[in-house]
Amino acid sequence: DAGVTQSPTHLIKTRGQQVTLRCSPKSGHDTVSWYQQALGQGPQFIFQYYEEEERQRGNFPDRFSGHQFPNYSSELNVNALLLGDSALYLCASSWPSGSRTEQFFGPGTRLTVL
Amino acid sequence: DAKTTQPNSMESNEEEPVHLPCNHSTISGTDYIHWYRQLPSQGPEYVIHGLTSNVNNRMASLAIAEDRKSSTLILHRATLRDAAVYYCILRNNFGNEKLTFGTGTRLTIIP
């Protein structure tokens, strides 16, 4: 089992550009959540996808959008990048509900905005 | 979201037990107490969770106060590989609720 995988590992963009980050969930999982982790801070929840729909959303602007595909993989898109968007972006997958609700995290994508 | 309070940092000697405290005085009756840890250059990983009773698994033990306003994560015999940031999180287990991370406790293991 490969676990949660994310691509790319690192990314450098300039202000105003757009970026797409990708996540493949752990085998058997169908729910994907995205988190942003600034340096020295804990991860902050962006949104969660289940059955190809956004189910929960954190306090992030509309510049942050996402998508989930029929194979449960997911993308995070960020438009009009700001310097403050520089962070580690983490993807987590899980079962949809019930007692087995632990989330499994990928290694993250390090985004640097110049 | 109910909040948790943890010390910013702790140190422990290798091969000794470690007790990581967490205060959550505003916990609600349906909140579970979850612990995750984040090793250097990795994403967080699940450690343990509980509701009212103490819990044990292969990684750690979770001791929950009778009034549930505090809890303690216990690593029985710390190794260098346990050096990480440990997060105590309150989470409603109905559905697949988001994880609300604080800044956690940075645990340093002294060889």
mmCIF file of C-alpha atoms in Angstrom:
data_model
loop_
_atom_site.group_PDB
_atom_site.id
_atom_site.type_symbol
_atom_site.label_atom_id
_atom_site.label_comp_id
_atom_site.label_asym_id
_atom_site.label_seq_id
_atom_site.Cartn_x
_atom_site.Cartn_y
_atom_site.Cartn_z
ATOM 1 C CA ASP A 1 0.000 0.000 0.000
ATOM 2 C CA ALA A 2 1.571 3.265 -1.165
ATOM 3 C CA GLY A 3 -0.293 5.397 1.346
ATOM 4 C CA VAL A 4 -1.243 8.960 0.467
ATOM 5 C CA THR A 5 0.864 10.401 -2.327
ATOM 6 C CA GLN A 6 1.207 14.036 -3.364
ATOM 7 C CA SER A 7 2.788 15.772 -6.306
ATOM 8 C CA PRO A 8 4.860 17.713 -6.877
ATOM 9 C CA THR A 9 7.135 17.635 -3.838
ATOM 10 C CA HIS A 10 8.268 21.222 -4.248
ATOM 11 C CA LEU A 11 7.027 24.088 -6.371
ATOM 12 C CA ILE A 12 8.136 27.671 -6.912
ATOM 13 C CA LYS A 13 5.726 30.225 -8.363
ATOM 14 C CA THR A 14 5.531 33.995 -8.633
ATOM 15 C CA ARG A 15 2.825 36.288 -7.334
ATOM 16 C CA GLY A 16 -0.322 36.307 -9.451
ATOM 17 C CA GLN A 17 0.252 32.874 -10.947
ATOM 18 C CA GLN A 18 -1.977 29.851 -10.531
ATOM 19 C CA VAL A 19 -0.968 26.463 -9.138
ATOM 20 C CA THR A 20 -2.446 22.960 -9.088
ATOM 21 C CA LEU A 21 -1.446 20.385 -6.494
ATOM 22 C CA ARG A 22 -2.390 16.715 -6.725
ATOM 23 C CA CYS A 23 -3.209 13.994 -4.221
ATOM 24 C CA SER A 24 -3.894 10.280 -4.470
ATOM 25 C CA PRO A 25 -5.601 8.812 -1.399
ATOM 26 C CA LYS A 26 -4.691 5.665 0.450
ATOM 27 C CA SER A 27 -6.206 2.538 -1.049
ATOM 28 C CA GLY A 28 -9.790 2.060 0.118
ATOM 29 C CA HIS A 29 -10.287 5.686 1.154
ATOM 30 C CA ASP A 30 -12.818 7.901 -0.583
ATOM 31 C CA THR A 31 -12.616 11.147 1.389
ATOM 32 C CA VAL A 32 -9.843 13.691 0.830
ATOM 33 C CA SER A 33 -9.050 16.731 2.962
ATOM 34 C CA TRP A 34 -6.564 19.510 2.262
ATOM 35 C CA TYR A 35 -4.608 21.495 4.839
ATOM 36 C CA GLN A 36 -2.227 24.446 4.668
ATOM 37 C CA GLN A 37 0.713 24.553 7.090
ATOM 38 C CA ALA A 38 2.660 27.781 7.427
ATOM 39 C CA LEU A 39 6.139 27.635 8.896
ATOM 40 C CA GLY A 40 6.047 27.023 12.637
ATOM 41 C CA GLN A 41 2.262 26.594 12.721
ATOM 42 C CA GLY A 42 -0.086 23.657 12.868
ATOM 43 C CA PRO A 43 -1.959 22.642 9.713
ATOM 44 C CA GLN A 44 -5.087 24.658 8.888
ATOM 45 C CA PHE A 45 -8.067 22.958 7.234
ATOM 46 C CA ILE A 46 -8.885 24.190 3.729
ATOM 47 C CA PHE A 47 -11.666 21.858 2.533
ATOM 48 C CA GLN A 48 -12.798 18.248 2.264
ATOM 49 C CA TYR A 49 -14.127 16.287 -0.707
ATOM 50 C CA TYR A 50 -16.381 13.264 -0.679
ATOM 51 C CA GLU A 51 -18.274 11.782 -3.614
ATOM 52 C CA GLU A 52 -16.727 14.451 -5.861
ATOM 53 C CA GLU A 53 -18.318 17.269 -3.868
ATOM 54 C CA GLU A 54 -16.937 19.761 -1.375
ATOM 55 C CA ARG A 55 -18.397 18.700 1.942
ATOM 56 C CA GLN A 56 -16.701 21.025 4.434
ATOM 57 C CA ARG A 57 -14.720 24.215 3.996
ATOM 58 C CA GLY A 58 -12.435 26.138 6.284
ATOM 59 C CA ASN A 59 -11.831 29.876 6.393
ATOM 60 C CA PHE A 60 -10.058 30.238 3.060
ATOM 61 C CA PRO A 61 -10.917 32.601 0.184
ATOM 62 C CA ASP A 62 -12.450 31.506 -3.087
ATOM 63 C CA ARG A 63 -9.008 31.620 -4.682
ATOM 64 C CA PHE A 64 -8.642 28.173 -3.176
ATOM 65 C CA SER A 65 -10.679 25.592 -5.047
ATOM 66 C CA GLY A 66 -10.585 21.887 -5.475
ATOM 67 C CA HIS A 67 -11.816 18.882 -7.318
ATOM 68 C CA GLN A 68 -12.235 15.197 -6.683
ATOM 69 C CA PHE A 69 -12.191 12.660 -9.490
ATOM 70 C CA PRO A 70 -14.165 9.407 -9.780
ATOM 71 C CA ASN A 71 -11.069 7.457 -8.692
ATOM 72 C CA TYR A 72 -11.078 9.564 -5.461
ATOM 73 C CA SER A 73 -7.891 11.444 -6.303
ATOM 74 C CA SER A 74 -8.042 15.179 -5.767
ATOM 75 C CA GLU A 75 -6.588 18.484 -6.882
ATOM 76 C CA LEU A 76 -6.121 21.737 -5.023
ATOM 77 C CA ASN A 77 -6.049 24.866 -7.158
ATOM 78 C CA VAL A 78 -4.897 28.269 -5.951
ATOM 79 C CA ASN A 79 -5.403 31.309 -8.181
ATOM 80 C CA ALA A 80 -3.783 34.730 -8.011
ATOM 81 C CA LEU A 81 -1.024 33.559 -5.715
ATOM 82 C CA LEU A 82 0.074 35.815 -2.863
ATOM 83 C CA LEU A 83 3.344 35.736 -0.951
ATOM 84 C CA GLY A 84 1.340 34.545 2.071
ATOM 85 C CA ASP A 85 0.312 31.405 0.221
ATOM 86 C CA SER A 86 3.826 30.066 0.684
ATOM 87 C CA ALA A 87 3.357 26.991 2.852
ATOM 88 C CA LEU A 88 3.346 23.218 3.040
ATOM 89 C CA TYR A 89 0.121 21.867 1.563
ATOM 90 C CA LEU A 90 -0.971 18.581 3.040
ATOM 91 C CA CYS A 91 -3.493 16.119 1.725
ATOM 92 C CA ALA A 92 -5.188 13.617 4.021
ATOM 93 C CA SER A 93 -7.453 10.714 3.150
ATOM 94 C CA SER A 94 -9.922 8.793 5.264
ATOM 95 C CA TRP A 95 -12.984 6.600 5.297
ATOM 96 C CA PRO A 96 -16.190 8.611 5.024
ATOM 97 C CA SER A 97 -17.623 8.168 8.476
ATOM 98 C CA GLY A 98 -18.022 5.879 11.430
ATOM 99 C CA SER A 99 -15.531 4.859 14.035
ATOM 100 C CA ARG A 100 -12.560 4.569 11.694
ATOM 101 C CA THR A 101 -12.134 8.277 11.173
ATOM 102 C CA GLU A 102 -8.405 8.716 11.520
ATOM 103 C CA GLN A 103 -6.896 10.731 8.699
ATOM 104 C CA PHE A 104 -3.808 9.580 6.845
ATOM 105 C CA PHE A 105 -1.562 12.383 5.643
ATOM 106 C CA GLY A 106 0.738 12.592 2.673
ATOM 107 C CA PRO A 107 4.208 14.140 2.851
ATOM 108 C CA GLY A 108 2.949 17.434 1.478
ATOM 109 C CA THR A 109 3.844 19.824 -1.315
ATOM 110 C CA ARG A 110 6.092 22.731 -0.394
ATOM 111 C CA LEU A 111 4.907 25.826 -2.289
ATOM 112 C CA THR A 112 7.106 28.893 -2.429
ATOM 113 C CA VAL A 113 5.649 32.102 -3.878
ATOM 114 C CA LEU A 114 8.194 34.748 -4.893
ATOM 115 C CA ASP B 1 -14.400 24.661 17.986
ATOM 116 C CA ALA B 2 -13.391 23.737 21.504
ATOM 117 C CA LYS B 3 -9.748 24.625 22.099
ATOM 118 C CA THR B 4 -6.838 22.736 23.571
ATOM 119 C CA THR B 5 -3.811 24.063 25.454
ATOM 120 C CA GLN B 6 -0.439 22.342 25.303
ATOM 121 C CA PRO B 7 3.064 23.332 26.407
ATOM 122 C CA ASN B 8 5.122 24.692 23.526
ATOM 123 C CA SER B 9 8.010 22.314 24.126
ATOM 124 C CA MET B 10 9.206 19.450 26.290
ATOM 125 C CA GLU B 11 12.389 17.447 26.633
ATOM 126 C CA SER B 12 12.846 13.872 27.707
ATOM 127 C CA ASN B 13 15.690 11.421 28.004
ATOM 128 C CA GLU B 14 15.853 8.491 25.650
ATOM 129 C CA GLU B 15 14.349 5.229 26.952
ATOM 130 C CA GLU B 16 12.362 7.029 29.653
ATOM 131 C CA PRO B 17 8.583 7.546 29.765
ATOM 132 C CA VAL B 18 7.164 10.806 28.465
ATOM 133 C CA HIS B 19 3.932 12.406 29.633
ATOM 134 C CA LEU B 20 2.535 15.041 27.271
ATOM 135 C CA PRO B 21 -0.295 17.076 28.846
ATOM 136 C CA CYS B 22 -3.273 18.696 27.171
ATOM 137 C CA ASN B 23 -5.958 20.895 28.701
ATOM 138 C CA HIS B 24 -9.391 21.123 27.116
ATOM 139 C CA SER B 25 -11.681 22.717 29.677
ATOM 140 C CA THR B 26 -14.450 23.545 27.158
ATOM 141 C CA ILE B 27 -14.752 20.004 25.795
ATOM 142 C CA SER B 28 -18.290 18.962 24.910
ATOM 143 C CA GLY B 29 -19.880 15.592 25.602
ATOM 144 C CA THR B 30 -19.525 14.444 22.000
ATOM 145 C CA ASP B 31 -15.899 15.512 21.519
ATOM 146 C CA TYR B 32 -13.311 12.792 21.161
ATOM 147 C CA ILE B 33 -9.706 13.532 22.138
ATOM 148 C CA HIS B 34 -7.322 12.797 19.280
ATOM 149 C CA TRP B 35 -3.538 12.919 19.218
ATOM 150 C CA TYR B 36 -1.475 13.260 16.094
ATOM 151 C CA ARG B 37 2.249 13.766 15.742
ATOM 152 C CA GLN B 38 4.358 15.263 12.998
ATOM 153 C CA LEU B 39 7.864 13.993 12.525
ATOM 154 C CA PRO B 40 10.371 16.306 10.812
ATOM 155 C CA SER B 41 9.690 16.747 7.094
ATOM 156 C CA GLN B 42 6.606 14.533 7.192
ATOM 157 C CA GLY B 43 2.856 14.943 7.310
ATOM 158 C CA PRO B 44 1.051 14.384 10.615
ATOM 159 C CA GLU B 45 0.298 10.828 11.661
ATOM 160 C CA TYR B 46 -2.463 9.514 13.897
ATOM 161 C CA VAL B 47 -1.358 8.347 17.334
ATOM 162 C CA ILE B 48 -4.420 7.560 19.416
ATOM 163 C CA HIS B 49 -7.896 8.763 20.352
ATOM 164 C CA GLY B 50 -10.403 8.276 23.148
ATOM 165 C CA LEU B 51 -13.677 9.518 24.589
ATOM 166 C CA THR B 52 -13.823 8.780 28.322
ATOM 167 C CA SER B 53 -11.809 5.697 29.170
ATOM 168 C CA ASN B 54 -8.056 5.355 29.055
ATOM 169 C CA VAL B 55 -6.820 3.845 25.783
ATOM 170 C CA ASN B 56 -3.741 1.888 24.807
ATOM 171 C CA ASN B 57 -2.294 0.993 21.436
ATOM 172 C CA ARG B 58 1.077 -0.040 20.072
ATOM 173 C CA MET B 59 2.286 3.546 19.889
ATOM 174 C CA ALA B 60 1.115 5.115 23.133
ATOM 175 C CA SER B 61 -1.411 5.334 25.946
ATOM 176 C CA LEU B 62 -3.991 8.028 26.489
ATOM 177 C CA ALA B 63 -5.042 8.896 30.020
ATOM 178 C CA ILE B 64 -8.231 10.971 30.254
ATOM 179 C CA ALA B 65 -9.193 12.827 33.412
ATOM 180 C CA GLU B 66 -12.485 11.875 35.001
ATOM 181 C CA ASP B 67 -14.004 15.298 34.214
ATOM 182 C CA ARG B 68 -12.500 15.090 30.666
ATOM 183 C CA LYS B 69 -11.056 18.583 30.986
ATOM 184 C CA SER B 70 -7.537 17.311 30.510
ATOM 185 C CA SER B 71 -5.677 14.349 29.081
ATOM 186 C CA THR B 72 -2.150 12.999 28.907
ATOM 187 C CA LEU B 73 -0.430 11.188 26.081
ATOM 188 C CA ILE B 74 2.056 8.681 27.452
ATOM 189 C CA LEU B 75 4.994 7.338 25.490
ATOM 190 C CA HIS B 76 6.189 4.466 27.614
ATOM 191 C CA ARG B 77 9.786 4.383 26.450
ATOM 192 C CA ALA B 78 10.851 7.288 24.289
ATOM 193 C CA THR B 79 13.246 6.737 21.410
ATOM 194 C CA LEU B 80 14.976 9.266 19.187
ATOM 195 C CA ARG B 81 12.362 8.493 16.535
ATOM 196 C CA ASP B 82 9.675 9.913 18.838
ATOM 197 C CA ALA B 83 11.075 13.426 18.457
ATOM 198 C CA ALA B 84 8.192 15.291 16.828
ATOM 199 C CA VAL B 85 5.485 17.914 17.306
ATOM 200 C CA TYR B 86 2.539 16.359 19.137
ATOM 201 C CA TYR B 87 -0.941 17.776 18.591
ATOM 202 C CA CYS B 88 -3.909 17.288 20.895
ATOM 203 C CA ILE B 89 -7.168 17.786 18.966
ATOM 204 C CA LEU B 90 -10.827 17.694 19.945
ATOM 205 C CA ARG B 91 -13.007 16.208 17.257
ATOM 206 C CA ASN B 92 -16.626 15.227 16.953
ATOM 207 C CA ASN B 93 -16.710 11.708 15.538
ATOM 208 C CA PHE B 94 -20.082 12.137 13.882
ATOM 209 C CA GLY B 95 -19.265 12.148 10.211
ATOM 210 C CA ASN B 96 -15.750 12.971 9.112
ATOM 211 C CA GLU B 97 -15.092 16.237 10.853
ATOM 212 C CA LYS B 98 -12.048 18.327 10.031
ATOM 213 C CA LEU B 99 -9.018 18.296 12.297
ATOM 214 C CA THR B 100 -8.367 21.621 14.049
ATOM 215 C CA PHE B 101 -4.669 21.777 14.892
ATOM 216 C CA GLY B 102 -3.103 24.120 17.412
ATOM 217 C CA THR B 103 0.631 24.721 17.594
ATOM 218 C CA GLY B 104 1.292 21.492 19.501
ATOM 219 C CA THR B 105 4.154 20.439 21.776
ATOM 220 C CA ARG B 106 7.601 20.039 20.285
ATOM 221 C CA LEU B 107 9.149 16.991 21.966
ATOM 222 C CA THR B 108 12.923 16.734 22.022
ATOM 223 C CA ILE B 109 14.524 13.436 22.980
ATOM 224 C CA ILE B 110 17.930 13.644 24.608
ATOM 225 C CA PRO B 111 20.234 10.697 23.838
#
